[in-house]
Short mmCIF file of C-alpha atoms and ligand atoms in Angstrom, two decimals:
data_model
loop_
_atom_site.label_atom_id
_atom_site.label_comp_id
_atom_site.label_asym_id
_atom_site.label_seq_id
_atom_site.Cartn_x
_atom_site.Cartn_y
_atom_site.Cartn_z
CA UNK A 1 -6.41 11.98 -14.94
CA UNK A 2 -4.41 13.66 -12.24
CA UNK A 3 -1.28 12.99 -10.22
CA UNK A 4 -1.93 12.85 -6.48
CA UNK A 5 0.41 13.88 -3.68
CA UNK A 6 1.79 10.90 -1.73
CA UNK A 7 1.92 11.56 2.03
CA UNK A 8 5.19 10.79 3.79
CA UNK A 9 5.94 9.55 7.28
CA UNK A 10 5.39 10.90 9.94
CA UNK A 11 2.27 12.59 8.52
CA UNK A 12 -0.56 11.78 10.98
CA UNK A 13 -2.96 11.38 8.03
CA UNK A 14 -1.20 8.04 7.34
CA UNK A 15 -2.68 6.82 10.66
CA UNK A 16 -6.28 7.37 9.62
CA UNK A 17 -8.54 4.40 8.97
CA UNK A 18 -10.28 4.11 5.62
CA UNK A 19 -14.07 3.57 5.30
CA UNK A 20 -15.61 0.92 3.10
CA UNK A 21 -16.76 2.07 -0.34
CA UNK A 22 -20.56 1.98 -0.47
CA UNK A 23 -21.05 2.57 -4.19
CA UNK A 24 -18.49 1.82 -6.86
CA UNK A 25 -19.45 4.80 -9.01
CA UNK A 26 -17.69 7.17 -11.41
CA UNK A 27 -16.20 9.13 -8.50
CA UNK A 28 -14.53 5.95 -7.22
CA UNK A 29 -13.36 5.01 -10.74
CA UNK A 30 -11.79 8.48 -11.11
CA UNK A 31 -9.92 7.94 -7.81
CA UNK A 32 -8.74 4.53 -9.08
CA UNK A 33 -7.48 6.05 -12.36
CA UNK A 34 -5.66 8.86 -10.55
CA UNK A 35 -4.13 6.34 -8.12
CA UNK A 36 -2.84 4.20 -11.01
CA UNK A 37 -1.33 7.26 -12.68
CA UNK A 38 0.33 8.26 -9.40
CA UNK A 39 1.59 4.74 -8.67
CA UNK A 40 3.15 4.35 -12.15
CA UNK A 41 4.68 7.83 -11.97
CA UNK A 42 6.20 7.09 -8.55
CA UNK A 43 7.37 3.65 -9.74
CA UNK A 44 5.65 1.89 -6.86
CA UNK A 45 4.22 -1.63 -7.07
CA UNK A 46 1.13 -0.62 -5.10
CA UNK A 47 -0.68 2.35 -3.61
CA UNK A 48 -3.39 2.63 -0.94
CA UNK A 49 -5.91 5.49 -0.99
CA UNK A 50 -4.85 6.51 2.55
CA UNK A 51 -1.41 7.44 1.12
CA UNK A 52 -3.02 10.07 -1.10
CA UNK A 53 -5.27 11.39 1.72
CA UNK A 54 -8.42 9.59 0.57
CA UNK A 55 -10.00 7.65 3.46
CA UNK A 56 -11.70 4.97 1.36
CA UNK A 57 -10.84 1.28 1.09
CA UNK A 58 -9.24 1.39 -2.36
CA UNK A 59 -5.94 -0.20 -3.46
CA UNK A 60 -4.16 -0.28 -6.82
CA UNK A 61 -1.25 -2.55 -7.66
CA UNK A 62 0.99 -3.76 -10.47
CA UNK A 63 3.75 -6.19 -9.54
CA UNK A 64 4.55 -7.20 -13.14
CA UNK A 65 7.99 -6.54 -14.59
CA UNK A 66 6.76 -4.54 -17.59
CA UNK A 67 4.06 -2.66 -15.64
CA UNK A 68 1.23 -4.21 -17.64
CA UNK A 69 -0.91 -6.07 -15.06
CA UNK A 70 -2.95 -3.52 -13.14
CA UNK A 71 -5.00 -4.80 -10.19
CA UNK A 72 -7.59 -2.77 -8.34
CA UNK A 73 -9.10 -3.93 -5.05
CA UNK A 74 -12.06 -2.14 -3.48
CA UNK A 75 -13.05 -3.14 0.09
CA UNK A 76 -10.39 -5.90 0.10
CA UNK A 77 -10.58 -8.63 2.74
CA UNK A 78 -8.14 -11.45 3.35
CA UNK A 79 -10.26 -14.57 3.79
CA UNK A 80 -7.50 -17.22 3.92
CA UNK A 81 -3.87 -17.00 5.14
CA UNK A 82 -1.28 -19.78 4.94
CA UNK A 83 2.35 -20.05 6.02
CA UNK A 84 4.84 -17.26 6.57
CA UNK A 85 7.37 -15.39 4.44
CA UNK A 86 9.98 -12.87 5.49
CA UNK A 87 10.98 -10.43 2.73
CA UNK A 88 12.36 -6.93 2.30
CA UNK A 89 9.75 -4.22 1.89
CA UNK A 90 9.80 -0.56 0.96
CA UNK A 91 7.07 2.08 0.95
CA UNK A 92 6.42 5.23 -1.08
CA UNK A 93 5.68 6.98 2.23
CA UNK A 94 9.21 6.02 3.50
CA UNK A 95 11.60 6.82 0.64
CA UNK A 96 14.97 5.11 1.19
CA UNK A 97 13.80 2.82 4.02
CA UNK A 98 13.85 -0.93 3.40
CA UNK A 99 13.54 -3.77 5.87
CA UNK A 100 12.34 -7.32 6.26
CA UNK A 101 8.78 -7.94 7.42
CA UNK A 102 7.02 -11.17 8.28
CA UNK A 103 3.82 -11.78 6.34
CA UNK A 104 1.53 -14.66 5.47
CA UNK A 105 2.97 -16.61 2.53
CA UNK A 106 -0.23 -17.34 0.65
CA UNK A 107 -3.49 -15.50 0.92
CA UNK A 108 -6.91 -15.49 -0.66
CA UNK A 109 -8.33 -11.98 -1.01
CA UNK A 110 -11.92 -11.04 -1.67
CA UNK A 111 -12.71 -7.60 -3.10
CA UNK A 112 -14.80 -5.58 -5.53
CA UNK A 113 -13.42 -4.66 -8.96
CA UNK A 114 -13.81 -1.32 -10.80
CA UNK A 115 -17.29 -2.32 -11.90
CA UNK A 116 -18.36 -3.13 -8.33
CA UNK A 117 -18.31 -6.87 -9.04
CA UNK A 118 -17.07 -9.19 -6.28
CA UNK A 119 -14.05 -11.42 -7.05
CA UNK A 120 -11.58 -13.64 -5.20
CA UNK A 121 -7.88 -14.01 -5.94
CA UNK A 122 -5.21 -16.37 -4.62
CA UNK A 123 -1.88 -14.62 -4.19
CA UNK A 124 1.64 -15.59 -3.18
CA UNK A 125 5.14 -14.05 -3.28
CA UNK A 126 5.32 -10.30 -3.98
CA UNK A 127 1.62 -10.02 -4.88
CA UNK A 128 0.65 -11.51 -1.51
CA UNK A 129 3.12 -9.23 0.32
CA UNK A 130 1.90 -6.16 -1.49
CA UNK A 131 -1.80 -6.87 -0.81
CA UNK A 132 -1.02 -7.27 2.92
CA UNK A 133 1.11 -4.09 2.93
CA UNK A 134 -1.68 -2.09 1.23
CA UNK A 135 -4.50 -3.41 3.43
CA UNK A 136 -2.38 -2.41 6.45
CA UNK A 137 -2.30 1.16 5.06
CA UNK A 138 -6.12 1.18 4.92
CA UNK A 139 -6.09 0.43 8.66
CA UNK A 140 -3.48 3.10 9.46
CA UNK A 141 -0.70 0.52 9.85
CA UNK A 142 2.75 1.13 8.33
CA UNK A 143 5.34 -1.53 7.45
CA UNK A 144 7.75 -0.18 10.07
CA UNK A 145 5.14 -0.98 12.75
CA UNK A 146 6.11 -4.63 12.18
CA UNK A 147 9.79 -3.90 12.98
CA UNK A 148 11.56 -3.81 16.34
CA UNK A 149 11.75 -0.49 18.25
CA UNK A 150 15.44 -0.18 17.41
CA UNK A 151 14.78 -0.59 13.69
CA UNK A 152 11.85 1.84 13.81
CA UNK A 153 14.12 4.43 15.37
CA UNK A 154 16.77 3.78 12.72
CA UNK A 155 14.20 4.26 9.94
CA UNK A 156 12.94 7.52 11.48
CA UNK A 157 16.51 8.89 11.77
CA UNK A 158 17.33 7.90 8.19
CA UNK A 159 14.29 9.80 6.89
CA UNK A 160 15.18 12.88 8.96
CA UNK A 161 18.74 12.81 7.65
CA UNK A 162 17.58 12.47 4.04
CA UNK A 163 15.19 15.40 4.47
CA UNK A 164 17.93 17.62 5.91
CA UNK A 165 19.98 16.92 2.78
CA UNK A 166 17.05 17.69 0.46
CA UNK A 167 16.29 21.16 1.78
O1 LIG B 201 6.51 0.24 -4.21
C1 LIG B 201 6.42 -0.50 -3.24
N1 LIG B 201 7.22 -1.58 -3.15
C2 LIG B 201 7.06 -2.58 -2.22
C3 LIG B 201 8.09 -3.50 -2.08
C4 LIG B 201 7.99 -4.53 -1.19
C5 LIG B 201 6.87 -4.64 -0.41
C6 LIG B 201 5.84 -3.73 -0.51
C7 LIG B 201 5.93 -2.70 -1.42
S1 LIG B 201 4.62 -1.57 -1.57
C8 LIG B 201 5.47 -0.16 -2.16
C9 LIG B 201 4.48 0.91 -2.57
C10 LIG B 201 3.75 1.38 -1.34
O2 LIG B 201 4.24 2.03 -0.47
N2 LIG B 201 2.53 0.95 -1.19
O3 LIG B 201 1.84 1.26 -0.10
NI1 LIG B 202 3.34 1.57 1.45
#
């Protein structure tokens, strides 16, 4: 296993679009394992391959309190959306930035698992939010894109300020 480097805004690589996985083979499973290791190490609830500079449609997630319910979605597709929810989000590519985003409340997602087998899952609350946040990443969309211009500018300034303090 290996820890992967998580890209941070405004890295243009975060704007790339991921390709569908054609074969769920050992190479893909190795990426999934490395992504889980990276996500747990970074204490994130989810991670999209785009964030670690891999342009493939792969997502890992664990929204459980004791970090014991790993989910992996390959080529995920939302096939049903219902209602709306408006909750605070964060992103490993935007350390320190949090804001409310409107999302579908309940979704049904269709994807392939680590063995390449198709499955469907109904999700609500944080799981639903996280799946939508991660699928956005695979399309080069960031959570701040859903915010007003003023809030986007505020987020950008906050990141710049934090970076000046770090170095
Ligand atoms: O760790 C994360 N927490 C989070 C909180 C609310 C809504 C979405 C997320 S996803 C984020 C990890 C991440 O950046 N995934 O892309
Ligand atoms: Ni994110």
